[in-house]
Short mmCIF file of C-alpha atoms in Angstrom, two decimals:
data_model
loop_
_atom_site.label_atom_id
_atom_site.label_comp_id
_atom_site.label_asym_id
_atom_site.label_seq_id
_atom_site.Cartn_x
_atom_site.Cartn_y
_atom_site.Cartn_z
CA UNK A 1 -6.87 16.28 10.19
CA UNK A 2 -4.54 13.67 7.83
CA UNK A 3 -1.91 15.90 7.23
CA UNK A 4 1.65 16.41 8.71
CA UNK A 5 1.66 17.48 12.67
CA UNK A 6 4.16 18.82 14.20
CA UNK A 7 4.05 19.81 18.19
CA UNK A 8 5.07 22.15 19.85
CA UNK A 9 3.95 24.63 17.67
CA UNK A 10 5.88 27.12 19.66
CA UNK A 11 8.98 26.71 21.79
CA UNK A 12 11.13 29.47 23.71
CA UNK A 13 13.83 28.42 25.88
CA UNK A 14 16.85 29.54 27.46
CA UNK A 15 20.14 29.44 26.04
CA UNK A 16 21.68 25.88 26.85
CA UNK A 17 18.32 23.91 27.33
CA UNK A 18 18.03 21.47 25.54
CA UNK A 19 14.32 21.09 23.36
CA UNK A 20 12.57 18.21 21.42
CA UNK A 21 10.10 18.10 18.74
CA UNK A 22 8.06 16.12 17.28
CA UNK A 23 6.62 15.43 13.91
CA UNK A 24 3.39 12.88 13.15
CA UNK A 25 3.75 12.38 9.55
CA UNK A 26 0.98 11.53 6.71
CA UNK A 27 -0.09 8.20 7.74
CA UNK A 28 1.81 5.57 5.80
CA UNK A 29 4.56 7.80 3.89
CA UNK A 30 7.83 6.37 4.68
CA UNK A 31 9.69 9.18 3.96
CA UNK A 32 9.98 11.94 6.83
CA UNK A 33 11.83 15.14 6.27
CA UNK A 34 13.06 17.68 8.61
CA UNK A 35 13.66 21.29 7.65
CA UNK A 36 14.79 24.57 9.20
CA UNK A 37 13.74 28.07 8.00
CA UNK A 38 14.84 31.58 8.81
CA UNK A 39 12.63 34.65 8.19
CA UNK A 40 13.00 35.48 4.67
CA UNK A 41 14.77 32.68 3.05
CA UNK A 42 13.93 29.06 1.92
CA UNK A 43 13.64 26.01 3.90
CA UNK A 44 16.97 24.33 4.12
CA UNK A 45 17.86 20.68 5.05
CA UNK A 46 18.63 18.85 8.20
CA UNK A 47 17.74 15.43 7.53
CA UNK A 48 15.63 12.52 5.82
CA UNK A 49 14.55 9.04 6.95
CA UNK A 50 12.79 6.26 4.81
CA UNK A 51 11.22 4.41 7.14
CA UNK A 52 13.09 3.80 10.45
CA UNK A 53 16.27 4.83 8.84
CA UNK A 54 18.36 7.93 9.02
CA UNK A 55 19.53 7.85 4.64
CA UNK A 56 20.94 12.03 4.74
CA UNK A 57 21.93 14.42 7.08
CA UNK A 58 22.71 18.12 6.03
CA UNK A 59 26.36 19.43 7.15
CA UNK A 60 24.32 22.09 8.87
CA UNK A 61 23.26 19.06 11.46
CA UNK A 62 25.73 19.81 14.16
CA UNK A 63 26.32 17.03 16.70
CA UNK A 64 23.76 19.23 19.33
CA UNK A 65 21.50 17.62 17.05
CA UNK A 66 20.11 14.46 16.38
CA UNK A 67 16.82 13.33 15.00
CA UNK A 68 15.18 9.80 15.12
CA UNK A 69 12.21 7.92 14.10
CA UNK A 70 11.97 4.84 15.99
CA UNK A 71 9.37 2.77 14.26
CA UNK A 72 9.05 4.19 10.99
CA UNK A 73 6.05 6.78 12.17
CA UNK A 74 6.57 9.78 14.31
CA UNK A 75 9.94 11.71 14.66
CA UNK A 76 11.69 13.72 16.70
CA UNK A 77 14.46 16.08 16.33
CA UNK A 78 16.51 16.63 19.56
CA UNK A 79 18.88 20.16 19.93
CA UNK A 80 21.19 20.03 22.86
CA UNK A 81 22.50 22.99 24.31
CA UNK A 82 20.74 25.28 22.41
CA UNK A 83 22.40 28.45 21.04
CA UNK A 84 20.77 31.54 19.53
CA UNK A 85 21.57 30.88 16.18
CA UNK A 86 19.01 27.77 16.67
CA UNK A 87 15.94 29.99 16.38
CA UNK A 88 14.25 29.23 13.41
CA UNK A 89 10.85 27.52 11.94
CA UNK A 90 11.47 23.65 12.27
CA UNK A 91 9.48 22.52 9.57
CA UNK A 92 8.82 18.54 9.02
CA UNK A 93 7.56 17.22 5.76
CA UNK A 94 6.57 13.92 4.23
CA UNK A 95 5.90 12.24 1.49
CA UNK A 96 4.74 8.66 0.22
CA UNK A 97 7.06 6.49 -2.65
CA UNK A 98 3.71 6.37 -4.53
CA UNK A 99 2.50 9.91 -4.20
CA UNK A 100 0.07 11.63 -6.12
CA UNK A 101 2.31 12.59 -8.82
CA UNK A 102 4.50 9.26 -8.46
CA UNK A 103 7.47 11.37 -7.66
CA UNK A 104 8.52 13.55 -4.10
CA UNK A 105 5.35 15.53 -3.64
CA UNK A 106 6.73 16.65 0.13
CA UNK A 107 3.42 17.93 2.55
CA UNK A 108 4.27 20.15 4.78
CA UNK A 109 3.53 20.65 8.67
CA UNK A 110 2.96 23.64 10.26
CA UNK A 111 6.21 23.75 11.94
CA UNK A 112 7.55 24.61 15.27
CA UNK A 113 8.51 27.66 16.04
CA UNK A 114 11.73 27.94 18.21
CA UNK A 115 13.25 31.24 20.02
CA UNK A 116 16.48 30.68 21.77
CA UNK A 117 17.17 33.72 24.92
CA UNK B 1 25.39 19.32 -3.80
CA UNK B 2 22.36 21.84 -5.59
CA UNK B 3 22.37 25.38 -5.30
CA UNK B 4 19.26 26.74 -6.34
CA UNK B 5 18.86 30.59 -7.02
CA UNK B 6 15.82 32.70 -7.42
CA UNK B 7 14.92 35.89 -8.78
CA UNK B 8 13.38 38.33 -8.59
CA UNK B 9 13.18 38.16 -4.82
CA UNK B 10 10.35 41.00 -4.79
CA UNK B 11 7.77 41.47 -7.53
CA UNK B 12 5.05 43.52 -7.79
CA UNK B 13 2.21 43.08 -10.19
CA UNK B 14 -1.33 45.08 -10.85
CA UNK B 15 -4.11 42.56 -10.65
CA UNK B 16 -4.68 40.62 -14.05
CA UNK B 17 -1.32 40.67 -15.12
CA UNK B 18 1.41 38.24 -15.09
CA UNK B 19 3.91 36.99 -13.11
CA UNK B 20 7.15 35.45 -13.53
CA UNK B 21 10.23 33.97 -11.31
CA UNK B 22 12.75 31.97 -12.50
CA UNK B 23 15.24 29.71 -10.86
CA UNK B 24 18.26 28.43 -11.50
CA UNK B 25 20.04 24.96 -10.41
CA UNK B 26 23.30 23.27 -10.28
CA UNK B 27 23.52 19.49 -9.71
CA UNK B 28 22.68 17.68 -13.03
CA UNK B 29 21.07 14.75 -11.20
CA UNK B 30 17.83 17.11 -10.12
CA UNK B 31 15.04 15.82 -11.97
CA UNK B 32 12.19 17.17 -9.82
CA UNK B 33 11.43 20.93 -9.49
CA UNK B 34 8.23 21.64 -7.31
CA UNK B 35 7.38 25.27 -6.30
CA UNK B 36 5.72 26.21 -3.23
CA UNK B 37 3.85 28.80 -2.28
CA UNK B 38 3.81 30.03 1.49
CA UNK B 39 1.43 32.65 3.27
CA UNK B 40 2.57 34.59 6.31
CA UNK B 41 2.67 32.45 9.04
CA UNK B 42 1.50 29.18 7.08
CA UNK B 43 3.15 25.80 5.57
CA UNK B 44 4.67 25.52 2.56
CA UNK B 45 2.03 24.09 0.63
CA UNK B 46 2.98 22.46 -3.02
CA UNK B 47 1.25 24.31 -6.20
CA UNK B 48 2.62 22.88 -9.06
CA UNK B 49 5.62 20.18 -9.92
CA UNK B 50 7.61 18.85 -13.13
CA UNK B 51 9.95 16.36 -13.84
CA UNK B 52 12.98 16.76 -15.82
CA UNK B 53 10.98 14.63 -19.15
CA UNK B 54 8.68 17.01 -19.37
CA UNK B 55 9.53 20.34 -20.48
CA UNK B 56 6.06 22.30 -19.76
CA UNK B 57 3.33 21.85 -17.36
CA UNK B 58 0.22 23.64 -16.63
CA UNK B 59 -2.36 23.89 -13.90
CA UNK B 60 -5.13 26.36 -14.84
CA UNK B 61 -3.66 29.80 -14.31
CA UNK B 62 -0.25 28.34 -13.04
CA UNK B 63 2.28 26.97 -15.74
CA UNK B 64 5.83 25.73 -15.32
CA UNK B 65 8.72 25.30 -17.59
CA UNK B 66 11.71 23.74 -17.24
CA UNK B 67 14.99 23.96 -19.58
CA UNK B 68 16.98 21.00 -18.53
CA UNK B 69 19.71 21.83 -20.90
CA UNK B 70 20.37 25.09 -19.62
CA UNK B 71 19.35 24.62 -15.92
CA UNK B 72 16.41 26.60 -15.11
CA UNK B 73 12.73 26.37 -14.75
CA UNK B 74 10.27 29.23 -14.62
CA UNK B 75 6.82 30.24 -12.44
CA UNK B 76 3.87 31.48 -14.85
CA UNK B 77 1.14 33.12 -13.14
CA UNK B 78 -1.56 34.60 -15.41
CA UNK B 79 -4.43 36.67 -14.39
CA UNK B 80 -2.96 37.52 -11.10
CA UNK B 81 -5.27 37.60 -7.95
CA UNK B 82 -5.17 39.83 -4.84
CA UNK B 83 -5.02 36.02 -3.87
CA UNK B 84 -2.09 34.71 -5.47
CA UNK B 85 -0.37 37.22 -2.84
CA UNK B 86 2.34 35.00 -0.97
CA UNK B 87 6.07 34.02 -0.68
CA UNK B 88 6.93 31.48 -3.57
CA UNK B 89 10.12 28.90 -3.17
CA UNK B 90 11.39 26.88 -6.37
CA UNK B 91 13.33 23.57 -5.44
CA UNK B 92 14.88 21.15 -7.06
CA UNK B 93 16.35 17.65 -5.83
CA UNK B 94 17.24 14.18 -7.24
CA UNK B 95 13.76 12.19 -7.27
CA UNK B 96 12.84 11.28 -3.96
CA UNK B 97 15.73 13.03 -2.27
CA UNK B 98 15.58 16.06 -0.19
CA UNK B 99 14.55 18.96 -1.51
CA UNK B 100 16.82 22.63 -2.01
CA UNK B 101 15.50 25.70 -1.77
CA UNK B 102 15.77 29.26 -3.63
CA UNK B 103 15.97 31.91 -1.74
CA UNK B 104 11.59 33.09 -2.13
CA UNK B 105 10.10 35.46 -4.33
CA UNK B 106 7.68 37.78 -2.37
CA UNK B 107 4.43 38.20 -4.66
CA UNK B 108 2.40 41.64 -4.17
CA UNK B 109 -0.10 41.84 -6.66
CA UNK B 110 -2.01 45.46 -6.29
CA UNK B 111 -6.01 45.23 -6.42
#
């Protein structure tokens, strides 16, 4: 499969664990995204990196979370102390400078699925 | 930064007819408006996309317009499909920027 990974594709924890995820994106895009998404609306925002570096982060990205992407590959997006409210899809996306239609086409992963008790 | 809104956020349609959802957006740098469609439990997966110099695109049954003047773009679905049954998210975003989200349009189109 050559498309966006993400793993765990499920996570439930405990309130005030902390979890990581991880997200394999399309072999040589340099752009990695990281979205969250609540049952019934749209993805929204965290962050983006080009490469290695961190360019945007969302004001929704609290300080109990932090995302990096150490070598310009894989990523991971941390949450400390994890509160209900963090229950959500993670979704993870990327896309290439020269994609398909020369402009943002984003591919999806599957996403990982987190439930806070 | 973009706000994106979407409507209708249901819509039901008998098989063979068309569909249509428009969105809305704010920011005036957006140049790139993809929209998505995503089954129950699945990824977002990309269906059709236009830039902000084109002002129609179309993709066999699926067409997209966009009015850059007045800020919105609209989802054309002819000859609906028991198929074409999903959630469907317009976005919009600066090129190569990240991408906001309306709020879905649930598609039910009745065999």
């Amino acid at each position: 499969d050559t498309g966006v990974s993400q793993n765990p594709r499920h996570k439930i924890t405990k309130r005030g664990q902390n979890v990581t995820f991880r997200c394999d994106p399309i072999s040589e895009h340099n752009r990695l995204y990281w979205y969250r998404q609540t049952l019934g609306q749209g993805p929204e925002f965290l962050t983006y990196f080009q490469n290695e570096a961190q360019l945007e982060k969302s004001r929704l990205l609290s300080d109990r979370f932090s995302a990096e992407r150490p070598k310009g590959s894989f990523s991971t997006l941390e949450i400390q102390r994890t509160e209900q409210g963090d229950s959500a899809m993670y979704l993870c996306a990327s896309s290439s400078r020269t994609g398909t239609s020369g402009s943002n086409e984003q591919f999806f992963g599957p996403g990982t699925r987190l439930t806070v008790l | 930064g973009e706000n994106v809104e979407q409507h209708p956020s249901t819509l039901s349609v008998q098989e063979g007819d068309s569909a249509v959802i428009k969105c809305t957006y704010s920011d005036s740098a957006s140049n790139y408006f993809p929209w998505y469609k995503q089954e129950l439990g699945k990824r977002p997966q990309l269906i059709i996309d236009i830039r902000s110099n084109v002002g129609e695109k179309k993709d066999q049954r699926i067409a997209v317009t966009l009015n850059k003047t007045a800020k919105h773009f609209s989802l054309h679905i002819t000859e609906t499909q028991p198929e074409d049954s999903a959630v469907y998210f317009c976005a919009a975003s600066p090129l190569r920027r990240a991408l906001t989200f309306g709020s879905g349009t649930r598609l039910q189109v009745q065999p």
